């Protein structure tokens, strides 16, 4: 057995990414650093300074040793050599990466964006205050339709999809549940690009057959179903890129399409994502289109679309009855506060959903209704919106905490995308999807003063630093990103540029 030891503090090198069907063997890697995560909603934020984490060649966390459980005076490499009990024949060499001496750096789980429209990326920041239904007709459908135009579709898709994947990856999003467009060819290209750049992702070819307001952008029901099946076949066998059944939202889908998509999800064991209760006019429209259903949530329930693998985005104006249905069906919500503010849809009562209804609530950027490509920005905005809600309701309990949003950005996201045993926290058996945060990164806004540094690992000071990161940090603080243990972003590497 040969050990390849790097002196503490030496950076990992950027590694080439895998392509379809290909793989390469990563060395076993030991990370020593401050690890911060929320293993469960109840635990709150757990901060583990000087923690030792072993990640095997599959990118799976092999062990986690908190400082308290490490014998005093033994360095990480010696401890590893003494205690490693894995398959020695596979352990050709290992890396040792140490960030524990740098008090500005810490490792957190990769963000999980549970609602994002890849195709709408060029429209970020455009259409301020335009209500949902007008915004769709004036901006969204026009752009999405271009992805079906044979004259420009492949070039356009390559340009936009490359940009959105890299932009979100560099902001720490290791996994995302995407909407593409109704076009299958470019949705397949999107799957290829996820593989190429190493982001874990769900590809949601949009299904819609009843677009009365903008009839140029829809497809016949049977074509929509066939296209979805085609995409499912295309993603078959891929580990990190999966299809997700995506009825856009009830107003643009026939009852028959909704029913058959529900059946398809069941038959193929594929998750589902859609929108719900984003805007009051939209809710009225749904009532008129589906008079036989009790409410908006029931429309999806009655068509077999609700279950533990369903992500419902926005959910701003849910009735108590709908909350009960969603909880009973074990669905997850995706809270999209930047979008809800940008197109003035409303303030979702997230604290109530979390603590009273006990619904799993994750976070979504909802590009481009949302202007913020980073989940860190969405965390900040979630708190601000909850403060505005609390000022209106005069109930301070409506305010979300740092813990709430950290949990929603990571663990709740893992539950929402059906990967709760695989992602969202640092535990043996989970995949190493993580980001290295540096509060002292070049060009960053996060100024930390000497007295604010947790030199003796005081938890209060750490929590203050996390708060500082959320409120004054941005993607510049996210200096490295790993997916499955693969280093997919490395801003510490000389010459690193955004693709
Ligand atoms: Zn959306």
Short mmCIF file of C-alpha atoms in Angstrom, two decimals, residues 61-442:
data_model
loop_
_atom_site.label_atom_id
_atom_site.label_comp_id
_atom_site.label_asym_id
_atom_site.label_seq_id
_atom_site.Cartn_x
_atom_site.Cartn_y
_atom_site.Cartn_z
CA UNK A 61 -18.44 9.66 3.65
CA UNK A 62 -16.65 6.79 5.34
CA UNK A 63 -16.42 8.21 8.84
CA UNK A 64 -16.86 11.43 10.80
CA UNK A 65 -14.71 11.97 13.87
CA UNK A 66 -15.63 14.94 16.02
CA UNK A 67 -12.73 16.56 17.85
CA UNK A 68 -13.96 15.24 21.19
CA UNK A 69 -13.71 11.65 19.99
CA UNK A 70 -10.18 11.99 18.63
CA UNK A 71 -7.30 10.88 20.88
CA UNK A 72 -5.28 13.90 21.97
CA UNK A 73 -1.94 14.47 20.28
CA UNK A 74 -2.57 12.26 17.25
CA UNK A 75 -2.68 13.96 13.90
CA UNK A 76 -5.24 13.11 11.26
CA UNK A 77 -2.97 10.95 9.15
CA UNK A 78 -1.82 8.81 12.05
CA UNK A 79 -5.34 8.43 13.32
CA UNK A 80 -6.50 7.37 9.88
CA UNK A 81 -3.69 4.80 9.52
CA UNK A 82 -4.46 3.39 12.93
CA UNK A 83 -8.19 3.19 12.57
CA UNK A 84 -9.05 2.69 8.92
CA UNK A 85 -10.74 -0.65 8.55
CA UNK A 86 -12.00 -0.44 4.98
CA UNK A 87 -10.97 -2.60 2.03
CA UNK A 88 -7.20 -2.14 2.00
CA UNK A 89 -6.82 -3.50 -1.52
CA UNK A 90 -8.75 -0.47 -2.81
CA UNK A 91 -6.70 2.00 -0.84
CA UNK A 92 -3.87 2.81 -3.19
CA UNK A 93 -3.24 6.26 -1.93
CA UNK A 94 -5.01 9.02 -0.07
CA UNK A 95 -5.06 12.78 0.22
CA UNK A 96 -5.02 14.81 3.34
CA UNK A 97 -6.60 18.25 3.14
CA UNK A 98 -6.50 20.47 6.22
CA UNK A 99 -8.47 23.71 6.63
CA UNK A 100 -8.67 23.49 10.42
CA UNK A 101 -5.93 26.05 11.05
CA UNK A 102 -7.76 28.74 9.07
CA UNK A 103 -10.51 30.23 11.23
CA UNK A 104 -12.13 31.99 8.25
CA UNK A 105 -12.84 28.72 6.47
CA UNK A 106 -15.53 26.12 7.14
CA UNK A 107 -17.27 23.34 5.21
CA UNK A 108 -21.06 23.19 4.83
CA UNK A 109 -23.28 20.84 2.81
CA UNK A 110 -23.90 21.79 -0.81
CA UNK A 111 -27.07 23.78 -1.34
CA UNK A 112 -30.10 22.06 -2.85
CA UNK A 113 -32.23 24.27 -5.08
CA UNK A 114 -35.63 22.61 -5.32
CA UNK A 115 -37.20 24.96 -7.86
CA UNK A 116 -35.37 26.53 -10.79
CA UNK A 117 -36.20 27.12 -14.47
CA UNK A 118 -32.96 26.63 -16.41
CA UNK A 119 -34.40 27.98 -19.65
CA UNK A 120 -35.46 31.28 -18.07
CA UNK A 121 -31.95 32.22 -16.99
CA UNK A 122 -31.57 35.03 -19.59
CA UNK A 123 -34.66 36.76 -18.12
CA UNK A 124 -33.15 37.30 -14.67
CA UNK A 125 -33.97 40.78 -13.43
CA UNK A 126 -36.52 41.42 -16.19
CA UNK A 127 -40.25 41.95 -15.66
CA UNK A 128 -40.23 43.55 -12.22
CA UNK A 129 -43.63 43.57 -10.50
CA UNK A 130 -45.49 42.08 -13.48
CA UNK A 131 -48.12 39.74 -11.98
CA UNK A 132 -47.62 36.03 -12.58
CA UNK A 133 -50.03 35.39 -15.45
CA UNK A 134 -48.94 38.51 -17.40
CA UNK A 135 -45.32 37.75 -16.65
CA UNK A 136 -45.69 34.27 -18.13
CA UNK A 137 -47.31 35.57 -21.31
CA UNK A 138 -45.05 38.59 -21.78
CA UNK A 139 -41.67 37.11 -20.91
CA UNK A 140 -41.53 33.41 -20.12
CA UNK A 141 -43.40 31.58 -22.85
CA UNK A 142 -41.78 33.69 -25.57
CA UNK A 143 -38.31 32.72 -24.40
CA UNK A 144 -39.09 29.06 -23.70
CA UNK A 145 -40.64 28.67 -27.17
CA UNK A 146 -37.30 29.54 -28.77
CA UNK A 147 -35.88 26.27 -27.37
CA UNK A 148 -38.17 24.43 -29.83
CA UNK A 149 -37.10 26.41 -32.89
CA UNK A 150 -34.90 24.18 -35.08
CA UNK A 151 -33.07 27.25 -36.38
CA UNK A 152 -31.57 28.17 -33.04
CA UNK A 153 -32.56 25.66 -30.37
CA UNK A 154 -29.31 23.75 -29.89
CA UNK A 155 -27.07 26.78 -29.88
CA UNK A 156 -29.39 28.67 -27.58
CA UNK A 157 -29.75 25.72 -25.20
CA UNK A 158 -26.02 25.14 -25.05
CA UNK A 159 -25.37 28.79 -24.30
CA UNK A 160 -28.07 29.23 -21.65
CA UNK A 161 -27.82 25.83 -19.97
CA UNK A 162 -24.03 25.94 -19.70
CA UNK A 163 -24.29 29.32 -18.05
CA UNK A 164 -27.00 28.42 -15.55
CA UNK A 165 -25.33 25.19 -14.42
CA UNK A 166 -21.99 26.88 -13.88
CA UNK A 167 -23.49 29.98 -12.29
CA UNK A 168 -25.39 27.93 -9.69
CA UNK A 169 -22.53 25.48 -9.10
CA UNK A 170 -20.14 28.29 -8.31
CA UNK A 171 -22.68 29.62 -5.80
CA UNK A 172 -22.60 26.27 -3.97
CA UNK A 173 -25.65 24.53 -5.47
CA UNK A 174 -24.61 20.90 -5.72
CA UNK A 175 -28.08 19.59 -6.55
CA UNK A 176 -31.06 21.22 -8.25
CA UNK A 177 -34.48 20.29 -9.49
CA UNK A 178 -34.81 21.99 -12.85
CA UNK A 179 -37.61 22.85 -15.25
CA UNK A 180 -36.36 23.03 -18.85
CA UNK A 181 -38.98 23.62 -21.59
CA UNK A 182 -41.46 21.47 -23.51
CA UNK A 183 -38.66 20.53 -25.94
CA UNK A 184 -37.11 17.08 -25.48
CA UNK A 185 -34.02 17.45 -27.65
CA UNK A 186 -32.70 20.39 -25.65
CA UNK A 187 -33.79 18.79 -22.38
CA UNK A 188 -31.53 15.86 -23.27
CA UNK A 189 -28.72 18.31 -23.98
CA UNK A 190 -29.35 19.78 -20.53
CA UNK A 191 -28.92 16.30 -18.98
CA UNK A 192 -25.61 15.94 -20.86
CA UNK A 193 -24.40 19.30 -19.58
CA UNK A 194 -25.24 18.39 -15.97
CA UNK A 195 -23.07 15.32 -16.43
CA UNK A 196 -20.31 17.30 -18.05
CA UNK A 197 -20.04 19.90 -15.30
CA UNK A 198 -20.74 17.51 -12.44
CA UNK A 199 -23.85 19.03 -10.87
CA UNK A 200 -26.41 16.61 -9.46
CA UNK A 201 -29.71 17.41 -11.08
CA UNK A 202 -33.28 16.52 -11.93
CA UNK A 203 -34.38 17.29 -15.47
CA UNK A 204 -37.99 18.38 -15.77
CA UNK A 205 -39.16 18.53 -19.33
CA UNK A 206 -42.17 20.79 -19.03
CA UNK A 207 -45.51 19.14 -19.82
CA UNK A 208 -48.43 21.39 -20.87
CA UNK A 209 -51.24 20.82 -23.38
CA UNK A 210 -53.78 23.51 -22.51
CA UNK A 211 -52.25 26.96 -22.80
CA UNK A 212 -55.30 29.08 -23.65
CA UNK A 213 -53.59 32.42 -23.12
CA UNK A 214 -50.54 31.62 -25.24
CA UNK A 215 -51.52 28.74 -27.54
CA UNK A 216 -48.29 28.92 -29.54
CA UNK A 217 -46.47 27.36 -26.60
CA UNK A 218 -47.89 23.94 -25.74
CA UNK A 219 -47.96 20.46 -27.25
CA UNK A 220 -50.63 17.80 -27.76
CA UNK A 221 -51.16 15.55 -24.76
CA UNK A 222 -49.89 12.35 -26.38
CA UNK A 223 -46.79 14.05 -27.70
CA UNK A 224 -46.08 15.46 -24.26
CA UNK A 225 -46.36 12.01 -22.65
CA UNK A 226 -44.23 10.34 -25.31
CA UNK A 227 -41.58 13.03 -24.97
CA UNK A 228 -41.49 12.57 -21.21
CA UNK A 229 -41.06 8.80 -21.65
CA UNK A 230 -38.29 9.44 -24.16
CA UNK A 231 -36.44 11.59 -21.61
CA UNK A 232 -36.93 8.96 -18.90
CA UNK A 233 -35.28 6.41 -21.21
CA UNK A 234 -32.45 8.81 -22.01
CA UNK A 235 -31.59 9.27 -18.31
CA UNK A 236 -31.86 5.56 -17.54
CA UNK A 237 -28.78 4.30 -15.74
CA UNK A 238 -27.39 7.71 -14.87
CA UNK A 239 -26.53 8.10 -11.22
CA UNK A 240 -26.61 11.83 -10.66
CA UNK A 241 -28.93 13.01 -13.39
CA UNK A 242 -32.56 11.95 -13.10
CA UNK A 243 -35.81 12.81 -14.83
CA UNK A 244 -38.65 14.43 -12.91
CA UNK A 245 -42.28 14.52 -14.05
CA UNK A 246 -43.15 18.19 -14.56
CA UNK A 247 -46.71 19.28 -15.26
CA UNK A 248 -46.05 23.05 -15.45
CA UNK A 249 -49.08 23.93 -13.32
CA UNK A 250 -52.77 23.07 -13.35
CA UNK A 251 -53.98 26.03 -15.49
CA UNK A 252 -52.03 24.86 -18.56
CA UNK A 253 -52.65 21.11 -18.27
CA UNK A 254 -55.75 19.14 -19.22
CA UNK A 255 -57.24 16.82 -16.66
CA UNK A 256 -56.32 13.88 -18.85
CA UNK A 257 -52.65 14.92 -19.09
CA UNK A 258 -52.43 15.42 -15.31
CA UNK A 259 -53.91 11.98 -14.70
CA UNK A 260 -51.56 10.25 -17.11
CA UNK A 261 -48.51 12.04 -15.74
CA UNK A 262 -49.52 10.92 -12.24
CA UNK A 263 -49.74 7.35 -13.51
CA UNK A 264 -46.40 7.62 -15.31
CA UNK A 265 -44.70 8.84 -12.14
CA UNK A 266 -46.16 5.91 -10.26
CA UNK A 267 -45.25 3.33 -12.90
CA UNK A 268 -41.66 4.56 -13.32
CA UNK A 269 -41.14 5.60 -9.67
CA UNK A 270 -40.17 9.09 -10.70
CA UNK A 271 -40.57 12.24 -8.62
CA UNK A 272 -42.92 15.08 -9.53
CA UNK A 273 -42.59 18.86 -9.42
CA UNK A 274 -45.07 21.60 -10.16
CA UNK A 275 -46.34 25.00 -8.98
CA UNK A 276 -49.14 25.67 -6.53
CA UNK A 277 -50.96 28.69 -5.16
CA UNK A 278 -48.52 31.35 -6.26
CA UNK A 279 -50.96 34.09 -7.15
CA UNK A 280 -54.58 34.83 -6.27
CA UNK A 281 -55.73 35.19 -9.91
CA UNK A 282 -54.09 31.87 -10.67
CA UNK A 283 -56.05 30.25 -7.82
CA UNK A 284 -59.32 31.64 -9.23
CA UNK A 285 -58.38 30.35 -12.67
CA UNK A 286 -57.80 26.86 -11.25
CA UNK A 287 -61.16 26.93 -9.45
CA UNK A 288 -62.87 27.72 -12.75
CA UNK A 289 -60.97 25.08 -14.71
CA UNK A 290 -61.41 22.27 -12.17
CA UNK A 291 -64.79 22.94 -10.51
CA UNK A 292 -65.07 19.30 -9.49
CA UNK A 293 -62.03 19.58 -7.19
CA UNK A 294 -62.17 20.97 -3.65
CA UNK A 295 -59.22 23.30 -4.02
CA UNK A 296 -55.87 23.75 -5.82
CA UNK A 297 -54.08 21.04 -3.79
CA UNK A 298 -56.96 18.66 -4.45
CA UNK A 299 -56.56 19.15 -8.19
CA UNK A 300 -53.13 17.54 -7.92
CA UNK A 301 -54.27 14.98 -5.37
CA UNK A 302 -57.27 13.90 -7.46
CA UNK A 303 -54.97 13.37 -10.44
CA UNK A 304 -52.52 11.16 -8.52
CA UNK A 305 -49.76 13.75 -8.39
CA UNK A 306 -49.22 14.12 -4.66
CA UNK A 307 -46.88 11.94 -2.62
CA UNK A 308 -43.62 11.90 -0.73
CA UNK A 309 -41.73 12.54 -4.00
CA UNK A 310 -43.68 15.65 -4.95
CA UNK A 311 -42.23 19.17 -4.79
CA UNK A 312 -44.80 21.97 -4.79
CA UNK A 313 -43.31 25.38 -5.52
CA UNK A 314 -44.44 28.69 -4.01
CA UNK A 315 -47.49 27.60 -1.94
CA UNK A 316 -48.07 31.16 -0.78
CA UNK A 317 -51.83 31.24 -0.28
CA UNK A 318 -52.65 27.72 0.95
CA UNK A 319 -55.82 27.20 2.98
CA UNK A 320 -55.67 25.13 6.15
CA UNK A 321 -57.48 22.35 4.31
CA UNK A 322 -54.76 22.34 1.65
CA UNK A 323 -52.00 22.31 4.28
CA UNK A 324 -53.60 19.22 5.76
CA UNK A 325 -53.74 17.50 2.38
CA UNK A 326 -50.09 18.34 1.67
CA UNK A 327 -48.97 17.11 5.09
CA UNK A 328 -51.02 13.95 4.81
CA UNK A 329 -49.56 13.19 1.40
CA UNK A 330 -46.06 13.94 2.76
CA UNK A 331 -45.21 16.37 -0.05
CA UNK A 332 -42.46 18.96 0.18
CA UNK A 333 -42.79 22.65 -0.52
CA UNK A 334 -40.23 24.81 -2.28
CA UNK A 335 -40.21 28.32 -0.85
CA UNK A 336 -39.17 30.91 -3.45
CA UNK A 337 -39.14 34.26 -1.64
CA UNK A 338 -37.06 36.25 -4.14
CA UNK A 339 -39.49 35.32 -6.90
CA UNK A 340 -42.52 35.92 -4.68
CA UNK A 341 -41.26 39.44 -3.98
CA UNK A 342 -40.00 40.21 -7.50
CA UNK A 343 -43.28 39.44 -9.23
CA UNK A 344 -45.22 40.54 -6.13
CA UNK A 345 -47.03 37.27 -5.51
CA UNK A 346 -47.12 37.40 -1.71
CA UNK A 347 -45.47 36.40 1.56
CA UNK A 348 -45.67 32.69 2.30
CA UNK A 349 -46.18 31.85 6.00
CA UNK A 350 -43.22 29.49 6.16
CA UNK A 351 -42.83 29.46 9.94
CA UNK A 352 -46.39 28.22 10.24
CA UNK A 353 -45.86 25.53 7.58
CA UNK A 354 -42.71 24.33 9.37
CA UNK A 355 -43.76 24.46 13.01
CA UNK A 356 -47.57 24.12 12.99
CA UNK A 357 -48.32 22.11 9.87
CA UNK A 358 -44.98 20.25 10.12
CA UNK A 359 -44.55 20.27 6.35
CA UNK A 360 -41.08 19.83 4.85
CA UNK A 361 -40.15 23.20 3.33
CA UNK A 362 -37.06 23.56 1.13
CA UNK A 363 -35.76 26.53 -0.87
CA UNK A 364 -35.87 27.44 -4.55
CA UNK A 365 -34.38 30.28 -6.56
CA UNK A 366 -37.21 30.03 -9.11
CA UNK A 367 -35.09 31.64 -11.79
CA UNK A 368 -36.12 33.87 -13.41
CA UNK A 369 -39.18 34.88 -11.42
CA UNK A 370 -36.44 34.99 -8.82
CA UNK A 371 -33.47 37.22 -9.57
CA UNK A 372 -31.07 35.43 -7.23
CA UNK A 373 -29.11 32.47 -8.60
CA UNK A 374 -27.64 31.67 -5.21
CA UNK A 375 -29.48 29.79 -2.48
CA UNK A 376 -27.47 31.82 0.03
CA UNK A 377 -29.32 34.90 -1.24
CA UNK A 378 -32.62 33.01 -0.98
CA UNK A 379 -31.83 32.14 2.66
CA UNK A 380 -31.32 35.82 3.43
CA UNK A 381 -34.47 36.83 1.61
CA UNK A 382 -36.50 34.11 3.38
CA UNK A 383 -35.64 35.71 6.68
CA UNK A 384 -36.40 39.22 5.47
CA UNK A 385 -39.80 38.23 4.04
CA UNK A 386 -40.67 36.46 7.29
CA UNK A 387 -39.81 39.65 9.19
CA UNK A 388 -42.14 41.65 6.96
CA UNK A 389 -44.85 39.08 7.53
CA UNK A 390 -44.28 39.28 11.30
CA UNK A 391 -44.56 43.08 11.20
CA UNK A 392 -47.93 42.71 9.48
CA UNK A 393 -49.30 39.93 11.65
CA UNK A 394 -47.63 41.34 14.80
CA UNK A 395 -46.61 37.80 15.62
CA UNK A 396 -42.88 37.62 16.21
CA UNK A 397 -43.05 33.86 15.92
CA UNK A 398 -43.57 34.26 12.17
CA UNK A 399 -39.88 35.18 11.88
CA UNK A 400 -37.55 32.53 10.51
CA UNK A 401 -34.21 31.91 12.20
CA UNK A 402 -30.72 31.28 10.84
CA UNK A 403 -31.21 27.65 11.79
CA UNK A 404 -34.51 27.42 9.87
CA UNK A 405 -33.05 28.69 6.62
CA UNK A 406 -29.82 26.70 6.91
CA UNK A 407 -31.92 23.55 7.37
CA UNK A 408 -34.23 24.47 4.47
CA UNK A 409 -31.27 25.09 2.14
CA UNK A 410 -29.65 21.71 2.84
CA UNK A 411 -31.44 18.90 4.72
CA UNK A 412 -34.99 19.89 3.74
CA UNK A 413 -33.82 20.07 0.13
CA UNK A 414 -32.42 16.54 0.36
CA UNK A 415 -35.77 15.29 1.68
CA UNK A 416 -37.64 17.17 -1.06
CA UNK A 417 -35.62 15.60 -3.88
CA UNK A 418 -35.95 12.13 -2.35
CA UNK A 419 -32.29 11.86 -1.33
CA UNK A 420 -32.55 12.22 2.42
CA UNK A 421 -30.33 9.21 3.04
CA UNK A 422 -27.73 10.47 0.63
CA UNK A 423 -27.42 14.24 0.95
CA UNK A 424 -27.87 17.30 3.13
CA UNK A 425 -25.57 16.62 6.10
CA UNK A 426 -22.25 15.04 7.01
CA UNK A 427 -22.84 11.49 8.19
CA UNK A 428 -21.19 8.18 7.36
CA UNK A 429 -22.85 6.64 4.32
CA UNK A 430 -23.86 9.95 2.72
CA UNK A 431 -22.26 11.43 -0.38
CA UNK A 432 -19.73 14.21 0.05
CA UNK A 433 -21.62 17.09 -1.59
CA UNK A 434 -20.11 20.11 0.08
CA UNK A 435 -18.79 23.64 -0.21
CA UNK A 436 -15.80 25.32 1.36
CA UNK A 437 -16.74 28.75 2.64
CA UNK A 438 -14.01 31.34 3.11
CA UNK A 439 -15.00 34.56 4.89
CA UNK A 440 -11.66 36.00 3.90
CA UNK A 441 -11.96 35.15 0.21
CA UNK A 442 -10.48 37.56 -2.32
#
